[in-house]
Amino acid sequence: EKIQYSKAIEKTNEILKNNNLIWIISPSLSTEEMWMVKKVAKRNNSSLVVATDEYQDTNFGDDFLKSNELAMNFWGAKLLELPVQTKNKKELLGNFDGAVFVGVKKVDSWLETAYENNVFSILIDAFEPSHTNNIKSMLPIASHSEREGTFINKDGYLQKIKEKISR
């Protein structure tokens, strides 16, 4: 069911207040976006974890890159002291009524696991997933090329990213 954006926000706020939720966020969000999600999750007494499954590649690092991290801002998440995913998806989602996914890469596999475990989902993303079972609310965010923010690289350098596409 498609509804007006203001109604979607109202509906989502009601869901956030009244359920045992976990926020699962991308380590490729900007530092500012991560901070804001952390603040909202805390305000709603929700848990928060940074997804790592799809952001690691043991064959990726070399003498120059020196890391197997594929995420743009994994080090920003560490600076904000955000907990990282240590359990598999099923174990992680099993303790909650619902999950809020924010910009997560390969979100369809997360949504499928949530559905299989009777965990409802809220999706905040730039793209619509192919798996929409059990999604209570979907809210749009700008894609990475439409956002501004800061990212922290492996060496601790702060990098400012400017939007590439004007709105």
mmCIF file of N, CA, C and O in Angstrom, residues 38-104:
data_model
loop_
_atom_site.group_PDB
_atom_site.id
_atom_site.type_symbol
_atom_site.label_atom_id
_atom_site.label_comp_id
_atom_site.label_asym_id
_atom_site.label_seq_id
_atom_site.Cartn_x
_atom_site.Cartn_y
_atom_site.Cartn_z
ATOM 1 N N LYS A 38 22.327 6.183 15.503
ATOM 2 C CA LYS A 38 22.649 5.804 16.881
ATOM 3 C C LYS A 38 21.771 6.573 17.869
ATOM 4 O O LYS A 38 21.234 6.006 18.831
ATOM 5 N N LYS A 39 21.593 7.857 17.617
ATOM 6 C CA LYS A 39 20.789 8.713 18.485
ATOM 7 C C LYS A 39 19.314 8.279 18.477
ATOM 8 O O LYS A 39 18.687 8.185 19.535
ATOM 9 N N VAL A 40 18.762 8.000 17.299
ATOM 10 C CA VAL A 40 17.360 7.582 17.184
ATOM 11 C C VAL A 40 17.156 6.219 17.839
ATOM 12 O O VAL A 40 16.180 6.001 18.569
ATOM 13 N N ALA A 41 18.065 5.284 17.604
ATOM 14 C CA ALA A 41 17.952 3.951 18.208
ATOM 15 C C ALA A 41 17.982 4.058 19.733
ATOM 16 O O ALA A 41 17.186 3.417 20.429
ATOM 17 N N LYS A 42 18.876 4.867 20.252
ATOM 18 C CA LYS A 42 18.977 5.045 21.709
ATOM 19 C C LYS A 42 17.699 5.663 22.266
ATOM 20 O O LYS A 42 17.197 5.233 23.306
ATOM 21 N N ARG A 43 17.159 6.666 21.563
ATOM 22 C CA ARG A 43 15.937 7.326 22.015
ATOM 23 C C ARG A 43 14.768 6.339 22.110
ATOM 24 O O ARG A 43 13.900 6.464 22.958
ATOM 25 N N ASN A 44 14.751 5.344 21.239
ATOM 26 C CA ASN A 44 13.677 4.357 21.207
ATOM 27 C C ASN A 44 14.039 3.074 21.961
ATOM 28 O O ASN A 44 13.358 2.064 21.807
ATOM 29 N N ASN A 45 15.116 3.116 22.746
ATOM 30 C CA ASN A 45 15.574 1.945 23.510
ATOM 31 C C ASN A 45 15.753 0.716 22.624
ATOM 32 O O ASN A 45 15.397 -0.399 23.013
ATOM 33 N N SER A 46 16.277 0.934 21.441
ATOM 34 C CA SER A 46 16.511 -0.156 20.492
ATOM 35 C C SER A 46 17.986 -0.524 20.473
ATOM 36 O O SER A 46 18.847 0.292 20.792
ATOM 37 N N SER A 47 18.261 -1.740 20.055
ATOM 38 C CA SER A 47 19.644 -2.178 19.859
ATOM 39 C C SER A 47 20.124 -1.703 18.494
ATOM 40 O O SER A 47 19.327 -1.350 17.627
ATOM 41 N N LEU A 48 21.422 -1.713 18.299
ATOM 42 C CA LEU A 48 22.024 -1.256 17.052
ATOM 43 C C LEU A 48 23.246 -2.110 16.761
ATOM 44 O O LEU A 48 24.013 -2.436 17.673
ATOM 45 N N VAL A 49 23.428 -2.463 15.501
ATOM 46 C CA VAL A 49 24.620 -3.200 15.099
ATOM 47 C C VAL A 49 24.997 -2.791 13.673
ATOM 48 O O VAL A 49 24.135 -2.469 12.861
ATOM 49 N N VAL A 50 26.281 -2.760 13.414
ATOM 50 C CA VAL A 50 26.785 -2.473 12.078
ATOM 51 C C VAL A 50 26.944 -3.801 11.348
ATOM 52 O O VAL A 50 27.638 -4.701 11.825
ATOM 53 N N ALA A 51 26.280 -3.938 10.206
ATOM 54 C CA ALA A 51 26.369 -5.166 9.410
ATOM 55 C C ALA A 51 27.779 -5.321 8.866
ATOM 56 O O ALA A 51 28.389 -4.355 8.416
ATOM 57 N N THR A 52 28.307 -6.549 8.923
ATOM 58 C CA THR A 52 29.653 -6.778 8.394
ATOM 59 C C THR A 52 29.704 -7.923 7.394
ATOM 60 O O THR A 52 30.690 -8.051 6.678
ATOM 61 N N ASP A 53 28.676 -8.757 7.338
ATOM 62 C CA ASP A 53 28.693 -9.943 6.464
ATOM 63 C C ASP A 53 29.151 -9.655 5.037
ATOM 64 O O ASP A 53 30.021 -10.332 4.514
ATOM 65 N N GLU A 54 28.534 -8.680 4.404
ATOM 66 C CA GLU A 54 28.805 -8.416 2.993
ATOM 67 C C GLU A 54 29.913 -7.388 2.770
ATOM 68 O O GLU A 54 30.152 -6.958 1.654
ATOM 69 N N TYR A 55 30.592 -6.998 3.826
ATOM 70 C CA TYR A 55 31.586 -5.935 3.712
ATOM 71 C C TYR A 55 33.003 -6.413 4.006
ATOM 72 O O TYR A 55 33.884 -5.623 4.247
ATOM 73 N N GLN A 56 33.216 -7.714 4.004
ATOM 74 C CA GLN A 56 34.535 -8.279 4.271
ATOM 75 C C GLN A 56 34.938 -9.165 3.092
ATOM 76 O O GLN A 56 34.112 -9.881 2.555
ATOM 77 N N ASP A 57 36.184 -9.114 2.715
ATOM 78 C CA ASP A 57 36.700 -9.991 1.668
ATOM 79 C C ASP A 57 38.148 -10.311 2.011
ATOM 80 O O ASP A 57 39.027 -9.452 1.898
ATOM 81 N N THR A 58 38.404 -11.538 2.428
ATOM 82 C CA THR A 58 39.754 -11.915 2.856
ATOM 83 C C THR A 58 40.757 -11.885 1.708
ATOM 84 O O THR A 58 41.956 -11.849 1.933
ATOM 85 N N ASN A 59 40.291 -11.877 0.469
ATOM 86 C CA ASN A 59 41.182 -11.817 -0.692
ATOM 87 C C ASN A 59 41.406 -10.394 -1.195
ATOM 88 O O ASN A 59 42.094 -10.183 -2.182
ATOM 89 N N PHE A 60 40.817 -9.410 -0.532
ATOM 90 C CA PHE A 60 40.844 -8.040 -1.042
ATOM 91 C C PHE A 60 42.105 -7.275 -0.681
ATOM 92 O O PHE A 60 42.656 -6.574 -1.491
ATOM 93 N N GLY A 61 42.568 -7.365 0.540
ATOM 94 C CA GLY A 61 43.705 -6.562 0.988
ATOM 95 C C GLY A 61 44.992 -6.910 0.272
ATOM 96 O O GLY A 61 45.192 -8.012 -0.213
ATOM 97 N N ASP A 62 45.878 -5.948 0.147
ATOM 98 C CA ASP A 62 47.205 -6.173 -0.423
ATOM 99 C C ASP A 62 48.191 -5.259 0.303
ATOM 100 O O ASP A 62 47.838 -4.639 1.299
ATOM 101 N N ASP A 63 49.428 -5.163 -0.188
ATOM 102 C CA ASP A 63 50.434 -4.342 0.485
ATOM 103 C C ASP A 63 50.090 -2.853 0.481
ATOM 104 O O ASP A 63 50.550 -2.103 1.318
ATOM 105 N N PHE A 64 49.270 -2.429 -0.479
ATOM 106 C CA PHE A 64 48.887 -1.021 -0.559
ATOM 107 C C PHE A 64 47.627 -0.739 0.259
ATOM 108 O O PHE A 64 47.581 0.171 1.065
ATOM 109 N N LEU A 65 46.570 -1.545 0.055
ATOM 110 C CA LEU A 65 45.304 -1.311 0.736
ATOM 111 C C LEU A 65 45.329 -1.772 2.187
ATOM 112 O O LEU A 65 44.698 -1.186 3.046
ATOM 113 N N LYS A 66 46.054 -2.855 2.466
ATOM 114 C CA LYS A 66 46.292 -3.351 3.818
ATOM 115 C C LYS A 66 45.021 -3.657 4.614
ATOM 116 O O LYS A 66 45.030 -3.611 5.826
ATOM 117 N N SER A 67 43.930 -3.925 3.966
ATOM 118 C CA SER A 67 42.687 -4.194 4.686
ATOM 119 C C SER A 67 41.759 -5.025 3.826
ATOM 120 O O SER A 67 41.776 -4.926 2.601
ATOM 121 N N ASN A 68 40.929 -5.827 4.481
ATOM 122 C CA ASN A 68 39.924 -6.585 3.744
ATOM 123 C C ASN A 68 38.543 -5.963 3.934
ATOM 124 O O ASN A 68 37.544 -6.565 3.617
ATOM 125 N N GLU A 69 38.508 -4.750 4.454
ATOM 126 C CA GLU A 69 37.256 -4.021 4.633
ATOM 127 C C GLU A 69 36.819 -3.422 3.312
ATOM 128 O O GLU A 69 37.573 -2.689 2.686
ATOM 129 N N LEU A 70 35.594 -3.713 2.902
ATOM 130 C CA LEU A 70 35.069 -3.170 1.658
ATOM 131 C C LEU A 70 34.167 -1.959 1.894
ATOM 132 O O LEU A 70 33.752 -1.311 0.943
ATOM 133 N N ALA A 71 33.858 -1.670 3.125
ATOM 134 C CA ALA A 71 32.962 -0.562 3.450
ATOM 135 C C ALA A 71 33.705 0.764 3.415
ATOM 136 O O ALA A 71 34.880 0.843 3.762
ATOM 137 N N MET A 72 32.975 1.813 3.029
ATOM 138 C CA MET A 72 33.582 3.136 2.930
ATOM 139 C C MET A 72 33.893 3.744 4.289
ATOM 140 O O MET A 72 34.772 4.592 4.400
ATOM 141 N N ASN A 73 33.163 3.356 5.339
ATOM 142 C CA ASN A 73 33.311 4.067 6.604
ATOM 143 C C ASN A 73 33.313 3.140 7.813
ATOM 144 O O ASN A 73 32.792 3.482 8.870
ATOM 145 N N PHE A 74 33.908 1.982 7.668
ATOM 146 C CA PHE A 74 33.981 1.055 8.794
ATOM 147 C C PHE A 74 34.690 1.700 9.982
ATOM 148 O O PHE A 74 34.320 1.502 11.132
ATOM 149 N N TRP A 75 35.680 2.506 9.700
ATOM 150 C CA TRP A 75 36.460 3.144 10.772
ATOM 151 C C TRP A 75 35.666 4.261 11.429
ATOM 152 O O TRP A 75 35.862 4.561 12.605
ATOM 153 N N GLY A 76 34.738 4.875 10.709
ATOM 154 C CA GLY A 76 33.829 5.847 11.316
ATOM 155 C C GLY A 76 32.932 5.181 12.345
ATOM 156 O O GLY A 76 32.666 5.727 13.410
ATOM 157 N N ALA A 77 32.475 3.963 12.007
ATOM 158 C CA ALA A 77 31.649 3.192 12.949
ATOM 159 C C ALA A 77 32.444 2.879 14.215
ATOM 160 O O ALA A 77 31.916 2.950 15.325
ATOM 161 N N LYS A 78 33.715 2.549 14.048
ATOM 162 C CA LYS A 78 34.557 2.262 15.214
ATOM 163 C C LYS A 78 34.750 3.514 16.060
ATOM 164 O O LYS A 78 34.704 3.446 17.286
ATOM 165 N N LEU A 79 34.961 4.661 15.412
ATOM 166 C CA LEU A 79 35.129 5.921 16.142
ATOM 167 C C LEU A 79 33.879 6.238 16.966
ATOM 168 O O LEU A 79 33.978 6.708 18.102
ATOM 169 N N LEU A 80 32.702 5.965 16.425
ATOM 170 C CA LEU A 80 31.441 6.210 17.133
ATOM 171 C C LEU A 80 31.113 5.102 18.141
ATOM 172 O O LEU A 80 30.075 5.141 18.780
ATOM 173 N N GLU A 81 32.014 4.126 18.248
ATOM 174 C CA GLU A 81 31.858 2.994 19.172
ATOM 175 C C GLU A 81 30.562 2.234 18.933
ATOM 176 O O GLU A 81 29.856 1.840 19.856
ATOM 177 N N LEU A 82 30.247 2.020 17.650
ATOM 178 C CA LEU A 82 29.064 1.245 17.292
ATOM 179 C C LEU A 82 29.419 -0.236 17.305
ATOM 180 O O LEU A 82 30.479 -0.627 16.808
ATOM 181 N N PRO A 83 28.558 -1.066 17.862
ATOM 182 C CA PRO A 83 28.853 -2.507 17.884
ATOM 183 C C PRO A 83 28.769 -3.092 16.482
ATOM 184 O O PRO A 83 27.929 -2.691 15.683
ATOM 185 N N VAL A 84 29.669 -4.017 16.178
ATOM 186 C CA VAL A 84 29.659 -4.661 14.867
ATOM 187 C C VAL A 84 29.058 -6.061 14.980
ATOM 188 O O VAL A 84 29.070 -6.676 16.047
ATOM 189 N N GLN A 85 28.534 -6.520 13.880
ATOM 190 C CA GLN A 85 27.888 -7.835 13.816
ATOM 191 C C GLN A 85 28.892 -8.935 14.139
ATOM 192 O O GLN A 85 29.928 -9.043 13.521
ATOM 193 N N THR A 86 28.568 -9.753 15.142
ATOM 194 C CA THR A 86 29.414 -10.888 15.484
ATOM 195 C C THR A 86 28.660 -12.209 15.341
ATOM 196 O O THR A 86 29.273 -13.264 15.342
ATOM 197 N N LYS A 87 27.340 -12.153 15.252
ATOM 198 C CA LYS A 87 26.517 -13.357 15.110
ATOM 199 C C LYS A 87 26.026 -13.463 13.668
ATOM 200 O O LYS A 87 25.992 -12.469 12.945
ATOM 201 N N ASN A 88 25.595 -14.669 13.285
ATOM 202 C CA ASN A 88 25.004 -14.780 11.957
ATOM 203 C C ASN A 88 23.624 -14.122 11.984
ATOM 204 O O ASN A 88 23.077 -13.806 13.041
ATOM 205 N N LYS A 89 23.059 -13.901 10.825
ATOM 206 C CA LYS A 89 21.806 -13.146 10.713
ATOM 207 C C LYS A 89 20.677 -13.761 11.527
ATOM 208 O O LYS A 89 19.947 -13.049 12.217
ATOM 209 N N LYS A 90 20.542 -15.072 11.461
ATOM 210 C CA LYS A 90 19.449 -15.743 12.162
ATOM 211 C C LYS A 90 19.572 -15.564 13.676
ATOM 212 O O LYS A 90 18.592 -15.246 14.354
ATOM 213 N N GLU A 91 20.766 -15.754 14.214
ATOM 214 C CA GLU A 91 20.986 -15.575 15.654
ATOM 215 C C GLU A 91 20.743 -14.127 16.077
ATOM 216 O O GLU A 91 20.159 -13.865 17.120
ATOM 217 N N LEU A 92 21.202 -13.219 15.254
ATOM 218 C CA LEU A 92 21.082 -11.800 15.572
ATOM 219 C C LEU A 92 19.624 -11.352 15.600
ATOM 220 O O LEU A 92 19.182 -10.694 16.531
ATOM 221 N N LEU A 93 18.859 -11.746 14.597
ATOM 222 C CA LEU A 93 17.472 -11.298 14.492
ATOM 223 C C LEU A 93 16.535 -12.030 15.441
ATOM 224 O O LEU A 93 15.460 -11.527 15.767
ATOM 225 N N GLY A 94 16.940 -13.210 15.908
ATOM 226 C CA GLY A 94 16.066 -14.055 16.718
ATOM 227 C C GLY A 94 15.604 -13.467 18.034
ATOM 228 O O GLY A 94 14.612 -13.901 18.599
ATOM 229 N N ASN A 95 16.285 -12.452 18.537
ATOM 230 C CA ASN A 95 15.939 -11.864 19.832
ATOM 231 C C ASN A 95 15.034 -10.642 19.727
ATOM 232 O O ASN A 95 14.789 -9.969 20.722
ATOM 233 N N PHE A 96 14.550 -10.335 18.518
ATOM 234 C CA PHE A 96 13.812 -9.091 18.317
ATOM 235 C C PHE A 96 12.500 -9.327 17.584
ATOM 236 O O PHE A 96 12.348 -10.291 16.844
ATOM 237 N N ASP A 97 11.553 -8.385 17.800
ATOM 238 C CA ASP A 97 10.273 -8.419 17.083
ATOM 239 C C ASP A 97 10.428 -7.854 15.677
ATOM 240 O O ASP A 97 9.724 -8.246 14.752
ATOM 241 N N GLY A 98 11.318 -6.884 15.538
ATOM 242 C CA GLY A 98 11.483 -6.219 14.257
ATOM 243 C C GLY A 98 12.896 -5.724 14.058
ATOM 244 O O GLY A 98 13.684 -5.627 14.999
ATOM 245 N N ALA A 99 13.204 -5.419 12.797
ATOM 246 C CA ALA A 99 14.531 -4.913 12.440
ATOM 247 C C ALA A 99 14.381 -3.730 11.499
ATOM 248 O O ALA A 99 13.526 -3.732 10.609
ATOM 249 N N VAL A 100 15.202 -2.720 11.724
ATOM 250 C CA VAL A 100 15.250 -1.543 10.857
ATOM 251 C C VAL A 100 16.563 -1.629 10.085
ATOM 252 O O VAL A 100 17.638 -1.632 10.681
ATOM 253 N N PHE A 101 16.475 -1.728 8.769
ATOM 254 C CA PHE A 101 17.659 -1.841 7.919
ATOM 255 C C PHE A 101 17.917 -0.489 7.263
ATOM 256 O O PHE A 101 17.053 0.038 6.576
ATOM 257 N N VAL A 102 19.126 0.052 7.458
ATOM 258 C CA VAL A 102 19.454 1.363 6.903
ATOM 259 C C VAL A 102 20.636 1.229 5.952
ATOM 260 O O VAL A 102 21.773 1.003 6.376
ATOM 261 N N GLY A 103 20.345 1.332 4.649
ATOM 262 C CA GLY A 103 21.390 1.332 3.629
ATOM 263 C C GLY A 103 22.222 0.078 3.555
ATOM 264 O O GLY A 103 23.372 0.126 3.113
ATOM 265 N N VAL A 104 21.685 -1.059 3.976
ATOM 266 C CA VAL A 104 22.465 -2.296 4.065
ATOM 267 C C VAL A 104 22.636 -2.935 2.687
ATOM 268 O O VAL A 104 21.677 -3.122 1.952
#
